Short mmCIF file of C-alpha atoms in Angstrom, two decimals:
data_model
loop_
_atom_site.label_atom_id
_atom_site.label_comp_id
_atom_site.label_asym_id
_atom_site.label_seq_id
_atom_site.Cartn_x
_atom_site.Cartn_y
_atom_site.Cartn_z
CA MET A 1 -30.77 5.90 2.09
CA ASP A 2 -28.00 3.93 0.35
CA SER A 3 -25.50 6.78 0.44
CA ILE A 4 -26.13 7.46 4.14
CA VAL A 5 -25.38 3.83 5.04
CA LEU A 6 -22.21 3.95 2.92
CA ILE A 7 -21.04 7.17 4.58
CA VAL A 8 -21.69 5.77 8.08
CA PHE A 9 -19.91 2.48 7.39
CA VAL A 10 -16.89 4.11 5.72
CA THR A 11 -16.57 6.62 8.56
CA PHE A 12 -16.80 3.85 11.16
CA LYS A 13 -14.23 1.77 9.29
CA VAL A 14 -11.80 4.68 9.06
CA LEU A 15 -12.18 5.45 12.78
CA VAL A 16 -11.72 1.82 13.86
CA PHE A 17 -8.71 1.17 11.62
CA GLY A 18 -7.16 4.54 12.46
CA THR A 19 -7.45 3.88 16.19
CA GLY A 20 -6.09 0.36 15.78
CA MET A 21 -3.11 1.54 13.73
CA PHE A 22 -2.33 4.29 16.25
CA TYR A 23 -2.22 1.87 19.18
CA ALA A 24 -0.31 -0.76 17.17
CA ILE A 25 2.38 1.76 16.22
CA LYS A 26 2.53 3.09 19.79
CA TRP A 27 2.85 -0.43 21.24
CA HIS A 28 5.65 -1.38 18.84
CA TYR A 29 7.48 1.89 19.47
CA ASP A 30 7.28 1.48 23.25
CA ARG A 31 8.39 -2.13 23.02
CA GLY A 32 11.32 -1.14 20.80
CA GLN A 33 12.47 1.39 23.35
CA LYS A 34 12.57 -1.30 26.04
CA GLU A 35 14.49 -3.78 23.91
CA LYS A 36 16.95 -1.39 22.31
CA LYS A 37 19.70 -3.96 22.04
CA MET A 38 18.48 -7.07 20.29
CA ASP A 39 20.95 -9.77 19.37
CA LYS A 40 21.57 -9.77 15.63
CA ARG A 41 21.91 -13.53 15.51
CA ALA A 42 18.54 -13.97 17.18
CA VAL A 43 16.91 -11.77 14.57
CA LEU A 44 18.55 -13.67 11.71
CA ARG A 45 17.60 -17.02 13.28
CA ALA A 46 13.97 -15.93 13.68
CA GLY A 47 13.87 -14.66 10.08
CA GLY A 48 15.30 -17.94 8.83
CA GLN A 49 12.74 -19.93 10.79
CA VAL A 50 9.88 -17.84 9.39
CA ALA A 51 11.20 -18.32 5.85
CA ALA A 52 11.58 -22.09 6.38
CA VAL A 53 8.05 -22.44 7.75
CA PHE A 54 6.70 -20.39 4.84
CA MET A 55 8.50 -22.57 2.28
CA LEU A 56 7.26 -25.77 3.94
CA ALA A 57 3.70 -24.43 3.99
CA LEU A 58 4.02 -23.45 0.31
CA LEU A 59 5.32 -26.90 -0.59
CA GLY A 60 2.57 -28.59 1.41
CA MET A 61 -0.13 -26.48 -0.22
CA GLY A 62 1.29 -27.24 -3.67
CA LEU A 63 1.34 -30.98 -3.03
CA PHE A 64 -2.15 -30.89 -1.55
CA THR A 65 -3.43 -29.02 -4.60
CA PHE A 66 -1.68 -31.46 -6.95
CA PHE A 67 -3.19 -34.53 -5.26
CA ILE A 68 -6.68 -33.01 -5.06
CA THR A 69 -6.63 -32.14 -8.77
CA ARG A 70 -5.41 -35.66 -9.61
CA MET A 71 -8.14 -37.28 -7.49
CA THR A 72 -10.88 -35.18 -9.07
CA GLY A 73 -9.61 -35.84 -12.60
CA LEU A 74 -8.72 -32.28 -13.54
CA SER A 75 -6.24 -31.85 -16.36
CA LEU A 76 -2.90 -30.36 -15.31
CA THR A 77 -1.38 -30.15 -18.78
CA LEU A 78 -0.21 -26.82 -20.11
CA PRO A 79 -1.45 -25.67 -23.53
#
């Protein structure tokens, strides 16, 4: 009984993810054909914005973690 459930779930997972990947790749390929000429500056600007947002989120999460550990009294000293 256990192996049958495992086989059914793994098969379902492979079919769902395979179908999703196929349509995702197809959508991106079709979209790329429409927008063949993308401005290089726009791509660099978007990449810079993503990197800046990521760094701000990383800094915010670090500060949040630091303050939560200080409030709860956890030791932050290194050995």
